[in-house]
Short mmCIF file of C-alpha atoms in Angstrom, two decimals:
data_model
loop_
_atom_site.label_atom_id
_atom_site.label_comp_id
_atom_site.label_asym_id
_atom_site.label_seq_id
_atom_site.Cartn_x
_atom_site.Cartn_y
_atom_site.Cartn_z
CA MET A 1042 -37.43 -51.86 95.57
CA ASN A 1043 -38.86 -48.60 94.87
CA ALA A 1044 -39.44 -46.27 97.75
CA PRO A 1045 -42.87 -45.54 98.94
CA GLU A 1046 -44.71 -42.44 97.26
CA VAL A 1047 -44.97 -39.60 99.42
CA ALA A 1048 -47.57 -36.96 99.34
CA LEU A 1049 -46.50 -33.60 98.28
CA VAL A 1050 -48.32 -31.13 100.40
CA PRO A 1051 -47.56 -27.51 101.66
CA THR A 1052 -45.67 -27.18 104.96
CA ALA A 1053 -47.17 -25.87 108.10
CA ASP A 1054 -46.08 -22.36 107.08
CA ALA A 1055 -48.58 -21.95 104.19
CA ALA A 1056 -52.43 -22.63 104.13
CA ALA A 1057 -53.92 -25.05 101.52
CA GLY A 1058 -55.20 -22.10 99.31
CA ASP A 1059 -51.56 -20.32 99.53
CA CYS A 1060 -48.49 -20.67 96.72
CA PHE A 1061 -47.04 -24.20 96.93
CA HIS A 1062 -43.67 -22.88 96.70
CA CYS A 1063 -43.38 -19.61 98.59
CA GLY A 1064 -46.54 -19.69 100.66
CA LEU A 1065 -48.06 -16.24 99.67
CA PRO A 1066 -51.56 -16.03 98.99
CA VAL A 1067 -52.44 -16.84 95.39
CA PRO A 1068 -54.65 -14.01 93.46
CA SER A 1069 -57.97 -15.48 92.19
CA GLN A 1070 -57.31 -14.66 88.47
CA THR A 1071 -53.97 -16.21 88.32
CA ARG A 1072 -53.11 -19.65 86.38
CA PHE A 1073 -49.74 -20.30 87.41
CA ARG A 1074 -49.34 -24.31 88.06
CA VAL A 1075 -46.83 -26.87 88.35
CA VAL A 1076 -47.36 -30.85 87.89
CA ILE A 1077 -45.38 -32.89 90.44
CA ASP A 1078 -45.95 -36.81 90.35
CA GLY A 1079 -49.17 -36.36 88.70
CA SER A 1080 -50.64 -33.67 90.99
CA GLU A 1081 -51.14 -30.32 90.07
CA HIS A 1082 -50.17 -27.39 92.51
CA ARG A 1083 -51.26 -23.70 92.37
CA LEU A 1084 -48.54 -21.12 92.27
CA CYS A 1085 -48.88 -17.47 92.80
CA CYS A 1086 -46.46 -15.67 90.07
CA HIS A 1087 -44.06 -16.40 87.01
CA GLY A 1088 -41.34 -16.43 89.52
CA CYS A 1089 -42.46 -19.16 91.43
CA GLU A 1090 -43.73 -21.19 88.49
CA ALA A 1091 -40.32 -20.91 86.78
CA VAL A 1092 -38.31 -21.82 89.82
CA ALA A 1093 -40.62 -25.07 90.83
CA GLN A 1094 -40.73 -25.98 87.24
CA ALA A 1095 -36.62 -25.83 87.12
CA ILE A 1096 -36.84 -28.07 90.32
CA VAL A 1097 -39.15 -30.43 88.62
CA ALA A 1098 -37.07 -30.63 85.26
CA SER A 1099 -33.89 -31.33 87.27
CA GLY A 1100 -35.22 -34.10 89.21
CA LEU A 1101 -35.33 -32.62 92.67
CA THR A 1102 -38.54 -32.71 93.64
CA ASP A 1103 -37.41 -34.38 97.08
CA TYR A 1104 -36.91 -30.90 97.81
CA TYR A 1105 -40.91 -30.53 98.34
CA ARG A 1106 -40.90 -33.75 100.42
CA HIS A 1107 -38.42 -33.08 102.68
CA ARG A 1108 -38.36 -29.18 103.40
CA THR A 1109 -39.38 -27.95 106.76
CA THR A 1110 -40.28 -24.47 105.74
CA ILE A 1111 -41.39 -22.61 102.75
CA SER A 1112 -39.06 -21.59 100.15
CA ARG A 1113 -37.76 -18.14 100.69
CA ARG A 1114 -39.06 -15.08 98.70
CA ALA A 1115 -37.25 -12.68 96.75
CA GLU A 1116 -37.39 -9.92 99.54
CA ASP A 1117 -36.29 -12.34 102.11
CA LEU A 1118 -32.68 -12.49 100.40
CA VAL A 1119 -32.34 -8.66 100.79
CA PRO A 1120 -30.11 -7.88 103.82
CA GLU A 1121 -32.18 -6.45 106.74
CA GLN A 1122 -29.66 -3.50 106.69
CA LEU A 1123 -30.71 -2.68 102.96
CA ARG A 1124 -34.36 -3.11 103.65
CA GLY A 1125 -34.31 -0.65 106.56
CA LEU A 1126 -32.85 1.95 104.30
CA GLU A 1127 -36.14 2.19 102.56
CA LEU A 1128 -37.35 3.89 105.81
CA TYR A 1129 -35.38 6.93 104.91
CA ASP A 1130 -37.99 7.46 101.96
CA ARG A 1131 -40.88 8.25 104.37
CA ALA A 1132 -41.58 12.20 104.24
CA ASP A 1133 -42.21 12.26 108.13
CA LEU A 1134 -38.78 10.63 108.88
CA GLN A 1135 -37.15 12.97 106.22
CA GLN A 1136 -38.40 16.31 108.06
CA SER A 1137 -35.26 15.93 110.64
CA PHE A 1138 -32.58 15.88 107.99
CA VAL A 1139 -33.86 16.83 104.34
CA ARG A 1140 -34.40 20.19 103.28
CA ALA A 1141 -36.80 20.76 100.31
CA GLU A 1142 -36.56 23.65 97.80
CA ALA A 1143 -39.71 25.67 97.85
CA GLY A 1144 -42.14 24.53 94.92
CA GLY A 1145 -40.23 21.72 93.59
CA THR A 1146 -39.03 17.93 94.05
CA VAL A 1147 -35.46 19.01 94.43
CA ARG A 1148 -34.02 17.47 98.23
CA GLU A 1149 -30.90 18.28 100.27
CA ALA A 1150 -29.52 16.28 102.90
CA SER A 1151 -26.08 15.94 104.87
CA LEU A 1152 -24.60 12.15 105.21
CA ILE A 1153 -21.94 10.51 107.11
CA LEU A 1154 -20.13 8.13 105.06
CA GLU A 1155 -18.32 5.11 107.05
CA GLY A 1156 -15.52 3.41 105.48
CA ILE A 1157 -13.66 6.43 104.07
CA VAL A 1158 -9.75 5.74 104.47
CA CYS A 1159 -7.98 8.00 101.54
CA ALA A 1160 -8.78 10.49 98.70
CA ALA A 1161 -9.36 7.58 96.23
CA CYS A 1162 -12.66 6.53 98.38
CA VAL A 1163 -14.00 10.24 98.13
CA TRP A 1164 -13.48 10.03 94.25
CA LEU A 1165 -14.89 6.49 94.00
CA ASN A 1166 -17.88 7.65 95.93
CA GLU A 1167 -18.63 11.04 94.22
CA ARG A 1168 -18.18 9.38 90.74
CA HIS A 1169 -20.64 6.32 91.48
CA VAL A 1170 -23.42 8.33 93.18
CA GLY A 1171 -23.10 11.05 90.75
CA SER A 1172 -23.82 8.78 87.75
CA ILE A 1173 -27.27 7.81 89.27
CA PRO A 1174 -29.90 9.60 87.35
CA GLY A 1175 -31.62 11.87 89.70
CA VAL A 1176 -28.72 12.68 91.66
CA LEU A 1177 -27.77 16.67 91.00
CA GLU A 1178 -24.83 17.09 93.20
CA PHE A 1179 -22.94 14.72 95.49
CA ARG A 1180 -19.77 16.27 97.33
CA VAL A 1181 -18.09 14.47 100.15
CA ASN A 1182 -15.58 16.33 102.64
CA TYR A 1183 -12.84 13.73 103.55
CA SER A 1184 -11.72 15.88 106.76
CA THR A 1185 -15.04 15.19 108.37
CA HIS A 1186 -16.53 12.19 106.13
CA ARG A 1187 -19.53 14.14 105.66
CA ALA A 1188 -21.31 14.24 102.27
CA HIS A 1189 -23.73 16.77 100.85
CA LEU A 1190 -26.38 15.01 98.62
CA ARG A 1191 -28.60 17.09 96.33
CA TRP A 1192 -31.34 14.96 94.33
CA ASP A 1193 -34.50 14.93 92.54
CA ASP A 1194 -37.13 13.20 94.55
CA ALA A 1195 -39.27 12.62 91.51
CA ARG A 1196 -36.47 10.73 89.86
CA VAL A 1197 -34.57 8.88 92.55
CA GLN A 1198 -35.40 7.61 95.96
CA LEU A 1199 -33.05 8.30 98.92
CA SER A 1200 -33.00 4.89 99.67
CA THR A 1201 -31.78 4.07 95.89
CA VAL A 1202 -28.68 6.37 96.76
CA LEU A 1203 -27.83 4.64 100.16
CA LYS A 1204 -28.16 1.36 98.75
CA ALA A 1205 -25.83 2.60 95.67
CA ILE A 1206 -23.17 3.57 98.40
CA ALA A 1207 -23.52 0.43 100.23
CA ALA A 1208 -22.90 -1.71 96.72
CA ILE A 1209 -19.57 -0.43 96.68
CA GLY A 1210 -18.58 -1.31 100.00
CA TYR A 1211 -19.52 1.85 102.22
CA VAL A 1212 -21.96 2.70 104.78
CA ALA A 1213 -24.08 6.04 104.70
CA HIS A 1214 -26.81 7.50 106.90
CA PRO A 1215 -28.38 10.78 107.60
CA PHE A 1216 -26.09 13.00 109.64
CA ASP A 1217 -26.49 13.08 113.44
CA PRO A 1218 -23.92 14.87 115.75
CA GLY A 1219 -24.40 12.56 118.34
CA ARG A 1220 -23.96 9.44 116.19
CA GLN A 1221 -21.05 11.01 114.31
CA GLU A 1222 -19.34 11.41 117.74
CA ALA A 1223 -19.81 7.89 118.69
CA LEU A 1224 -18.41 6.82 115.11
CA LEU A 1225 -15.38 8.83 115.85
CA LYS A 1226 -14.77 7.64 119.19
CA ARG A 1227 -15.05 4.14 117.99
CA GLU A 1228 -13.09 4.60 115.05
CA ARG A 1229 -10.19 5.93 117.30
CA SER A 1230 -10.49 3.15 119.87
CA LYS A 1231 -10.10 0.59 117.04
CA ALA A 1232 -7.39 2.55 115.52
CA LEU A 1233 -5.60 2.97 118.67
CA ARG A 1234 -5.87 -1.30 119.40
CA ARG A 1235 -4.29 -2.00 116.13
CA VAL A 1236 -1.52 0.61 116.55
CA ALA A 1237 -0.70 -0.89 120.01
CA VAL A 1238 -0.43 -4.61 118.86
CA ALA A 1239 1.42 -3.48 115.86
CA ALA A 1240 4.11 -1.98 118.10
CA LEU A 1241 4.37 -4.69 120.39
CA GLY A 1242 4.41 -7.29 117.86
CA SER A 1243 7.03 -5.44 115.83
CA MET A 1244 9.25 -4.99 119.07
CA GLN A 1245 9.26 -8.66 120.03
CA VAL A 1246 9.90 -9.62 116.29
CA MET A 1247 12.73 -6.76 115.97
CA MET A 1248 14.55 -8.24 119.25
CA LEU A 1249 14.51 -11.59 117.76
CA ALA A 1250 15.73 -10.19 114.23
CA VAL A 1251 18.70 -8.36 116.26
CA GLY A 1252 19.94 -11.54 117.71
CA MET A 1253 19.66 -13.24 114.16
CA TYR A 1254 21.72 -10.38 112.74
CA ALA A 1255 24.12 -10.30 115.39
CA GLY A 1256 24.50 -14.10 114.83
CA SER A 1257 25.26 -13.82 111.63
CA TRP A 1258 28.43 -11.57 112.15
CA TYR A 1259 29.44 -13.70 115.60
CA GLY A 1260 28.18 -16.67 114.62
CA MET A 1261 25.18 -18.73 115.58
CA ASP A 1262 24.22 -22.29 115.40
CA GLU A 1263 21.88 -23.08 112.89
CA GLU A 1264 19.19 -24.79 114.95
CA TRP A 1265 19.26 -21.55 117.10
CA ARG A 1266 18.49 -19.58 113.93
CA HIS A 1267 15.95 -21.96 112.93
CA PHE A 1268 14.33 -21.31 116.21
CA PHE A 1269 14.17 -17.70 116.33
CA ARG A 1270 12.62 -17.88 112.82
CA TRP A 1271 9.93 -19.90 114.39
CA ILE A 1272 9.31 -17.97 117.14
CA SER A 1273 9.17 -14.68 114.72
CA LEU A 1274 6.55 -16.62 112.68
CA VAL A 1275 4.29 -17.34 115.65
CA ILE A 1276 4.38 -13.35 116.65
CA ALA A 1277 4.26 -12.06 113.17
CA LEU A 1278 1.57 -13.91 111.56
CA PRO A 1279 -1.27 -12.96 114.41
CA THR A 1280 0.41 -8.98 114.30
CA VAL A 1281 -0.23 -9.06 110.55
CA ALA A 1282 -3.45 -10.56 110.52
CA TYR A 1283 -4.94 -8.06 112.97
CA ALA A 1284 -3.20 -4.99 112.70
CA GLY A 1285 -3.23 -5.17 108.87
CA ALA A 1286 -6.76 -6.00 108.95
CA PRO A 1287 -7.58 -2.41 107.55
CA PHE A 1288 -5.40 -2.82 104.65
CA PHE A 1289 -6.84 -6.02 103.37
CA GLY A 1290 -10.32 -4.94 103.77
CA ALA A 1291 -9.71 -1.87 101.78
CA ALA A 1292 -7.62 -3.64 99.34
CA LEU A 1293 -10.14 -6.37 98.55
CA ARG A 1294 -12.78 -3.52 98.38
CA ASP A 1295 -10.84 -2.06 95.69
CA LEU A 1296 -10.29 -4.81 93.73
CA ARG A 1297 -13.95 -5.70 93.86
CA ASN A 1298 -14.80 -2.32 92.26
CA ARG A 1299 -11.82 -2.71 89.71
CA ARG A 1300 -9.80 -0.12 90.84
CA LEU A 1301 -6.09 0.16 92.29
CA GLY A 1302 -6.26 2.02 95.76
CA MET A 1303 -3.55 3.06 97.73
CA ASP A 1304 -4.03 -0.32 100.00
CA VAL A 1305 -3.78 -2.66 97.10
CA PRO A 1306 0.57 -2.27 96.76
CA ILE A 1307 0.56 -2.12 100.63
CA VAL A 1308 -1.09 -5.36 100.90
CA LEU A 1309 0.77 -7.00 97.95
CA ALA A 1310 4.21 -5.85 99.51
CA VAL A 1311 3.04 -7.33 102.74
CA VAL A 1312 1.49 -10.46 101.51
CA LEU A 1313 4.70 -11.42 99.37
CA ALA A 1314 6.89 -10.69 102.11
CA THR A 1315 5.17 -12.61 104.62
CA ILE A 1316 4.74 -15.79 102.10
CA ALA A 1317 8.55 -15.62 101.32
CA SER A 1318 9.38 -15.45 105.06
CA VAL A 1319 7.05 -18.38 105.74
CA TRP A 1320 8.42 -20.37 103.19
CA TYR A 1321 12.29 -19.76 104.02
CA THR A 1322 11.01 -20.59 107.53
CA ILE A 1323 9.50 -23.80 106.85
CA PHE A 1324 11.90 -25.18 103.95
CA GLY A 1325 15.23 -23.42 105.07
CA GLY A 1326 17.44 -20.90 103.10
CA GLY A 1327 16.98 -17.48 102.22
CA GLU A 1328 16.08 -14.33 104.43
CA VAL A 1329 13.03 -13.92 106.58
CA TYR A 1330 11.38 -10.46 106.49
CA TYR A 1331 9.18 -10.49 109.62
CA ASP A 1332 10.64 -7.57 111.23
CA SER A 1333 10.31 -5.39 107.89
CA VAL A 1334 6.68 -6.68 107.64
CA THR A 1335 5.60 -5.74 111.37
CA MET A 1336 7.24 -2.48 111.30
CA PHE A 1337 5.77 -1.50 107.96
CA ILE A 1338 2.46 -1.90 109.29
CA PHE A 1339 3.20 -0.27 112.55
CA PHE A 1340 4.52 2.69 110.79
CA LEU A 1341 1.63 2.92 108.38
CA LEU A 1342 -1.02 2.76 111.28
CA SER A 1343 0.62 5.26 113.05
CA ALA A 1344 0.72 7.58 110.20
CA ARG A 1345 -2.94 7.00 109.81
CA PHE A 1346 -3.75 7.23 113.41
CA LEU A 1347 -1.88 10.68 113.48
CA GLU A 1348 -3.73 12.07 110.46
CA MET A 1349 -6.97 10.57 111.86
CA GLY A 1350 -6.72 12.70 114.99
CA ALA A 1351 -5.95 15.66 112.86
CA ARG A 1352 -9.21 14.99 110.80
CA HIS A 1353 -11.38 14.49 113.93
CA ARG A 1354 -10.08 17.92 115.49
CA ALA A 1355 -11.15 19.70 111.87
CA ALA A 1356 -14.45 17.85 112.33
CA GLN A 1357 -14.86 19.11 115.75
CA VAL A 1358 -13.97 22.49 115.15
CA SER A 1359 -16.51 22.50 112.17
CA GLU A 1360 -19.40 21.34 114.58
CA GLU A 1361 -18.34 23.98 117.14
CA LEU A 1362 -18.75 26.59 114.52
CA THR A 1363 -22.10 24.95 113.25
CA ARG A 1364 -23.30 25.08 116.70
CA ILE A 1365 -22.86 28.64 117.09
CA LEU A 1366 -25.84 29.29 114.42
CA PRO A 1367 -29.09 29.64 116.29
CA ALA A 1368 -31.45 26.71 116.19
CA THR A 1369 -34.39 29.11 116.04
CA ALA A 1370 -35.06 32.58 114.16
CA THR A 1371 -37.43 35.32 114.53
CA ARG A 1372 -39.32 35.77 111.40
CA ILE A 1373 -41.27 38.81 110.85
CA GLY A 1374 -44.73 37.82 109.26
CA PRO A 1375 -48.11 39.76 108.59
CA ALA A 1376 -49.27 38.86 112.17
CA GLY A 1377 -46.22 39.88 113.80
CA ASP A 1378 -42.69 38.29 114.92
CA GLU A 1379 -42.93 34.47 115.36
CA VAL A 1380 -39.98 32.42 116.36
CA VAL A 1381 -39.69 29.49 113.82
CA PRO A 1382 -36.92 26.51 113.48
CA VAL A 1383 -34.15 27.52 111.24
CA ALA A 1384 -35.31 24.23 108.85
CA GLU A 1385 -38.63 26.19 108.14
CA LEU A 1386 -36.96 29.41 106.72
CA ALA A 1387 -37.21 30.01 103.06
CA ALA A 1388 -35.83 32.27 100.56
CA GLY A 1389 -37.67 35.76 100.73
CA ASP A 1390 -38.24 35.68 104.51
CA GLU A 1391 -37.50 38.77 106.67
CA LEU A 1392 -35.86 37.88 109.55
CA ARG A 1393 -34.94 39.78 113.19
#
């Protein structure tokens, strides 16, 4: 018995004169159509026509019968964060952080980069952004995570550069002292929590490991050894998963960008040692390395935490030196002295 025919009509989100596929208004001069079950429906562009015809050719016209909202458009697939980057192309918004060279289209700006963990990250960003046509200069300061960007606004937009940085797994936004201070505090807080978890986990696992080492020397029942291994597994796995998350994320980003950073061998060692330990815990035999894995992560996080503290102090000193400079200056002009913002000064101005 055949199913009853169901009329294909646009959803409530689209008016009768709009595109049958996406709901946008159909330009009057267009002739884009799709025929479904003998009925012709108007479309707004080549893209909707191609998609609709592909759906019909695949025998999936039930999609149009049962959908409850219009199909997503191409711009709907762009993450909200990337769409927001286009706001930085507005001239009124750029006045607060972009410096323009007199009589040209060359612009300069200071950016903050999030996600920088080593010199390889700096190298990757500089090479990637520097290869964009229209980018004249891009330098990253590892100590402060600040980047100096110089570009030709007639050839490339600032949002294009920010999207290119996001495409390789980093986040960039205009430099703001208040926002930078908040980022530094958040970075320090997260790092401190991970160090604390790694320290507690490694100490607990190490106590169990000492018991097993002593048991190998003085004699220990196999059932107690097996019990200690399972307790170590229960403590070590959450510790490795949480405390080692920065290494796993950085290694995945490196592999996605087809390069071997310093986090890739770290993760490789941690994963292989953990898998071997879990295998011997479940099936018996061999040695387990839960203590080595957790202590390894603890020492690495401690070293990075100390390095981060030194970097934050360097950034603070740099900011204090910057704040010594006056925000305004007295410019000597034809009508006399005038106090102007430093950002408005140009080469050739006479200052008092």
